[in-house]
Amino acid sequence: MAPIRVYTTPTCPYCTMVKEWLTEQGCPYEELDITSDVQILREWRALSGGAGVPVVTHGTDFVIGFNEERLEQLLDCCAHTTEVELEAE
């Protein structure tokens, strides 16, 4: 499965719900706390327009908030994505 990134804040209950849901699905993810790093905050703002957290990303696909149906679609896409390593010329 391709990498999943989850932009969160420490006090967000929906962030906790997303992380628990991903764990239940057996889906590894990288958690990015937007309150701990200015670069992560900028990435989150560019993705979501500052709409809120959590933001779950996979490549250019993303889900804002806890929307189980949309998250299932995202995981389905992840399961069918493969990583390709290119040889240096």
Coordinates of N, CA, C and O in Angstrom, one line a residue:
M1 N 0.8 -1.2 0.0 CA 0.0 0.0 0.0 C 0.9 1.2 0.0 O 1.9 1.3 0.7
A2 N 0.5 2.2 -0.8 CA 1.3 3.5 -0.9 C 1.1 4.3 0.4 O 0.2 4.1 1.2
P3 N 2.0 5.2 0.7 CA 2.0 5.9 2.0 C 0.8 6.8 2.1 O 0.4 7.5 1.2
I4 N 0.3 6.9 3.3 CA -0.8 7.8 3.7 C -0.2 8.8 4.7 O 0.5 8.4 5.6
R5 N -0.6 10.0 4.6 CA -0.2 11.1 5.5 C -1.5 11.6 6.2 O -2.5 11.8 5.5
V6 N -1.4 11.9 7.5 CA -2.6 12.4 8.2 C -2.1 13.7 8.9 O -1.3 13.7 9.8
Y7 N -2.6 14.8 8.5 CA -2.4 16.1 9.1 C -3.4 16.3 10.3 O -4.6 16.1 10.1
T8 N -2.8 16.5 11.5 CA -3.6 16.5 12.7 C -3.3 17.7 13.6 O -2.3 18.4 13.4
T9 N -4.1 17.8 14.7 CA -3.7 18.7 15.8 C -3.9 17.8 17.1 O -4.7 16.8 17.0
P10 N -3.2 18.1 18.2 CA -3.3 17.2 19.3 C -4.7 17.2 20.0 O -5.1 16.2 20.6
T11 N -5.5 18.2 19.9 CA -6.8 18.2 20.6 C -8.0 17.9 19.7 O -9.2 18.0 20.2
C12 N -7.8 17.5 18.5 CA -8.9 17.3 17.5 C -9.5 15.9 17.7 O -8.8 14.9 17.4
P13 N -10.8 15.8 18.1 CA -11.4 14.5 18.2 C -11.6 13.7 16.9 O -11.5 12.5 16.8
Y14 N -11.8 14.5 15.8 CA -11.9 13.8 14.5 C -10.6 13.3 14.0 O -10.5 12.2 13.3
C15 N -9.5 13.9 14.4 CA -8.2 13.4 14.1 C -8.0 12.0 14.8 O -7.5 11.1 14.2
T16 N -8.4 12.0 16.0 CA -8.3 10.7 16.8 C -9.1 9.6 16.1 O -8.7 8.5 16.0
M17 N -10.3 10.0 15.7 CA -11.2 9.0 15.0 C -10.6 8.5 13.7 O -10.6 7.3 13.5
V18 N -10.0 9.4 12.9 CA -9.3 9.0 11.7 C -8.2 8.0 12.0 O -8.0 7.0 11.3
K19 N -7.3 8.4 12.9 CA -6.2 7.5 13.3 C -6.6 6.2 13.7 O -6.0 5.1 13.3
E20 N -7.6 6.1 14.6 CA -8.2 4.8 15.1 C -8.7 4.0 13.9 O -8.5 2.8 13.9
W21 N -9.5 4.7 13.0 CA -10.1 4.0 11.9 C -9.0 3.4 11.0 O -9.1 2.3 10.6
L22 N -8.0 4.2 10.7 CA -6.9 3.7 9.8 C -6.2 2.5 10.5 O -5.9 1.5 9.8
T23 N -6.0 2.6 11.8 CA -5.3 1.5 12.5 C -6.2 0.2 12.4 O -5.7 -0.9 12.2
E24 N -7.5 0.4 12.6 CA -8.4 -0.7 12.6 C -8.4 -1.4 11.2 O -8.6 -2.6 11.0
Q25 N -8.2 -0.6 10.1 CA -8.1 -1.1 8.8 C -6.8 -1.7 8.4 O -6.6 -2.2 7.4
G26 N -5.8 -1.6 9.4 CA -4.5 -2.2 9.2 C -3.7 -1.3 8.2 O -2.8 -1.8 7.5
C27 N -4.0 0.0 8.2 CA -3.4 0.9 7.2 C -2.3 1.7 7.9 O -2.6 2.6 8.8
P28 N -1.0 1.5 7.6 CA 0.0 2.4 8.1 C -0.1 3.8 7.6 O -0.6 4.1 6.5
Y29 N 0.2 4.8 8.5 CA 0.2 6.2 8.1 C 1.2 7.0 8.8 O 1.8 6.5 9.8
E30 N 1.5 8.1 8.3 CA 2.4 9.1 8.9 C 1.6 10.2 9.5 O 0.9 10.8 8.7
E31 N 1.7 10.5 10.8 CA 1.0 11.6 11.4 C 1.8 12.8 11.4 O 3.0 12.8 11.7
L32 N 1.2 13.9 10.9 CA 1.9 15.2 10.8 C 1.1 16.2 11.6 O 0.0 16.6 11.3
D33 N 1.7 16.7 12.8 CA 1.0 17.6 13.7 C 1.3 19.0 13.1 O 2.4 19.5 13.2
I34 N 0.2 19.7 12.7 CA 0.4 21.0 12.1 C 0.7 22.1 13.1 O 1.1 23.2 12.7
T35 N 0.6 21.8 14.4 CA 1.0 22.7 15.4 C 2.5 22.6 15.8 O 2.9 23.5 16.6
S36 N 3.2 21.6 15.3 CA 4.6 21.4 15.8 C 5.6 21.8 14.8 O 6.8 21.9 15.1
D37 N 5.2 22.2 13.5 CA 6.2 22.4 12.5 C 5.6 23.4 11.5 O 4.6 23.1 10.9
V38 N 6.3 24.5 11.2 CA 5.8 25.5 10.3 C 5.7 24.9 8.8 O 4.7 25.2 8.1
Q39 N 6.6 24.1 8.4 CA 6.6 23.5 7.1 C 5.3 22.6 6.9 O 4.7 22.6 5.9
I40 N 5.1 21.8 8.0 CA 3.9 21.0 7.9 C 2.6 21.8 7.9 O 1.7 21.5 7.2
L41 N 2.6 22.9 8.7 CA 1.5 23.8 8.7 C 1.3 24.4 7.2 O 0.1 24.5 6.8
R42 N 2.3 24.8 6.6 CA 2.2 25.3 5.2 C 1.7 24.2 4.2 O 0.9 24.5 3.4
E43 N 2.2 23.0 4.4 CA 1.7 21.9 3.5 C 0.2 21.7 3.7 O -0.6 21.6 2.7
W44 N -0.2 21.7 5.0 CA -1.6 21.5 5.3 C -2.5 22.6 4.7 O -3.5 22.4 4.1
R45 N -2.0 23.8 4.9 CA -2.8 25.0 4.4 C -2.9 25.0 2.9 O -3.9 25.3 2.3
A46 N -1.8 24.6 2.2 CA -1.8 24.5 0.7 C -2.8 23.4 0.2 O -3.5 23.5 -0.8
L47 N -2.9 22.3 1.0 CA -3.8 21.2 0.6 C -5.2 21.5 0.9 O -6.1 21.3 0.0
S48 N -5.5 22.1 2.1 CA -6.9 22.2 2.5 C -7.4 23.6 2.4 O -8.6 23.8 2.6
G49 N -6.6 24.6 2.2 CA -7.0 26.0 2.2 C -7.3 26.4 3.6 O -8.0 27.4 3.8
G50 N -6.8 25.6 4.6 CA -7.1 26.0 6.0 C -8.5 25.5 6.5 O -9.0 26.0 7.4
A51 N -9.1 24.6 5.7 CA -10.5 24.2 6.0 C -10.6 23.4 7.3 O -11.7 23.4 7.8
G52 N -9.6 22.8 7.8 CA -9.7 22.0 9.0 C -8.9 20.8 9.0 O -8.2 20.4 8.0
V53 N -8.9 20.1 10.1 CA -8.2 18.8 10.3 C -9.2 17.8 10.7 O -10.3 18.1 11.2
P54 N -9.0 16.5 10.5 CA -7.8 16.0 9.9 C -7.8 16.1 8.4 O -8.9 16.2 7.8
V55 N -6.7 16.0 7.8 CA -6.6 15.9 6.3 C -5.8 14.7 6.1 O -4.6 14.5 6.5
V56 N -6.3 13.7 5.3 CA -5.7 12.5 5.0 C -5.3 12.5 3.5 O -6.2 12.8 2.7
T57 N -4.0 12.3 3.3 CA -3.6 12.3 1.9 C -2.9 11.1 1.4 O -2.4 10.3 2.2
H58 N -3.1 10.9 0.1 CA -2.4 9.8 -0.6 C -2.0 10.4 -2.0 O -2.9 10.6 -2.8
G59 N -0.8 10.7 -2.2 CA -0.4 11.4 -3.4 C -1.1 12.7 -3.5 O -1.1 13.5 -2.6
T60 N -1.9 12.9 -4.6 CA -2.6 14.1 -4.8 C -4.1 14.0 -4.3 O -4.8 15.0 -4.4
D61 N -4.5 12.8 -3.9 CA -5.8 12.6 -3.4 C -5.9 13.0 -1.9 O -4.9 12.7 -1.2
F62 N -7.0 13.6 -1.4 CA -7.1 13.9 0.0 C -8.5 13.9 0.5 O -9.4 14.1 -0.3
V63 N -8.7 13.7 1.8 CA -10.0 13.7 2.4 C -9.8 14.7 3.6 O -8.9 14.6 4.4
I64 N -10.8 15.6 3.7 CA -10.8 16.6 4.8 C -11.9 16.1 5.8 O -13.0 15.9 5.4
G65 N -11.5 15.9 7.1 CA -12.5 15.5 8.1 C -12.6 14.0 8.1 O -11.8 13.3 7.5
F66 N -13.5 13.5 9.0 CA -13.7 12.1 9.1 C -15.0 11.7 8.3 O -16.1 11.9 8.7
N67 N -14.7 11.2 7.1 CA -15.8 10.8 6.2 C -15.4 9.3 5.8 O -14.6 9.1 5.0
E68 N -16.1 8.4 6.5 CA -15.7 7.0 6.4 C -15.9 6.5 4.9 O -15.0 5.7 4.4
E69 N -16.9 6.9 4.3 CA -17.1 6.4 2.9 C -16.0 6.9 2.0 O -15.4 6.1 1.2
R70 N -15.6 8.2 2.1 CA -14.5 8.7 1.3 C -13.2 8.1 1.7 O -12.3 7.9 0.8
L71 N -13.0 7.9 3.0 CA -11.7 7.2 3.4 C -11.6 5.8 2.8 O -10.5 5.4 2.4
E72 N -12.7 5.1 2.8 CA -12.7 3.7 2.2 C -12.3 3.8 0.7 O -11.6 3.0 0.2
Q73 N -12.8 4.8 0.0 CA -12.4 5.0 -1.4 C -11.0 5.3 -1.5 O -10.3 4.8 -2.4
L74 N -10.4 6.1 -0.6 CA -9.0 6.5 -0.6 C -8.2 5.2 -0.4 O -7.2 5.0 -1.1
L75 N -8.6 4.4 0.6 CA -7.8 3.2 0.8 C -7.9 2.2 -0.3 O -6.9 1.5 -0.6
D76 N -9.0 2.2 -1.0 CA -9.1 1.3 -2.2 C -8.1 1.7 -3.3 O -7.5 0.9 -3.9
C77 N -8.0 3.0 -3.5 CA -7.0 3.6 -4.4 C -5.6 3.2 -4.0 O -4.8 2.9 -4.8
C78 N -5.3 3.4 -2.7 CA -4.0 3.1 -2.2 C -3.6 1.6 -2.5 O -2.5 1.3 -2.8
A79 N -4.6 0.7 -2.3 CA -4.3 -0.7 -2.4 C -4.0 -1.1 -3.8 O -3.3 -2.1 -4.1
H80 N -4.4 -0.3 -4.8 CA -4.1 -0.5 -6.2 C -3.0 0.3 -6.8 O -2.8 0.3 -8.0
T81 N -2.3 1.0 -5.9 CA -1.2 1.8 -6.3 C 0.1 1.1 -6.0 O 0.3 0.6 -4.9
T82 N 1.0 1.1 -6.9 CA 2.3 0.5 -6.7 C 3.4 1.6 -6.8 O 3.2 2.6 -7.5
E83 N 4.5 1.4 -6.1 CA 5.6 2.3 -6.2 C 6.6 1.8 -7.2 O 6.8 0.6 -7.3
V84 N 7.1 2.6 -8.0 CA 8.0 2.3 -9.1 C 9.4 2.9 -8.8 O 9.5 4.1 -8.5
E85 N 10.4 2.1 -8.8 CA 11.7 2.7 -8.6 C 12.4 2.7 -10.0 O 12.5 1.7 -10.7
L86 N 12.9 3.9 -10.3 CA 13.5 4.1 -11.6 C 15.0 3.9 -11.4 O 15.6 4.4 -10.4
E87 N 15.7 3.3 -12.4 CA 17.1 3.1 -12.3 C 17.7 4.4 -12.8 O 17.3 5.0 -13.7
A88 N 18.8 4.8 -12.2 CA 19.6 6.0 -12.6 C 20.3 5.6 -13.9 O 20.8 4.5 -14.1
E89 N 20.3 6.6 -14.8 CA 20.9 6.4 -16.1 C 22.4 6.7 -16.0 O 22.9 7.5 -15.3

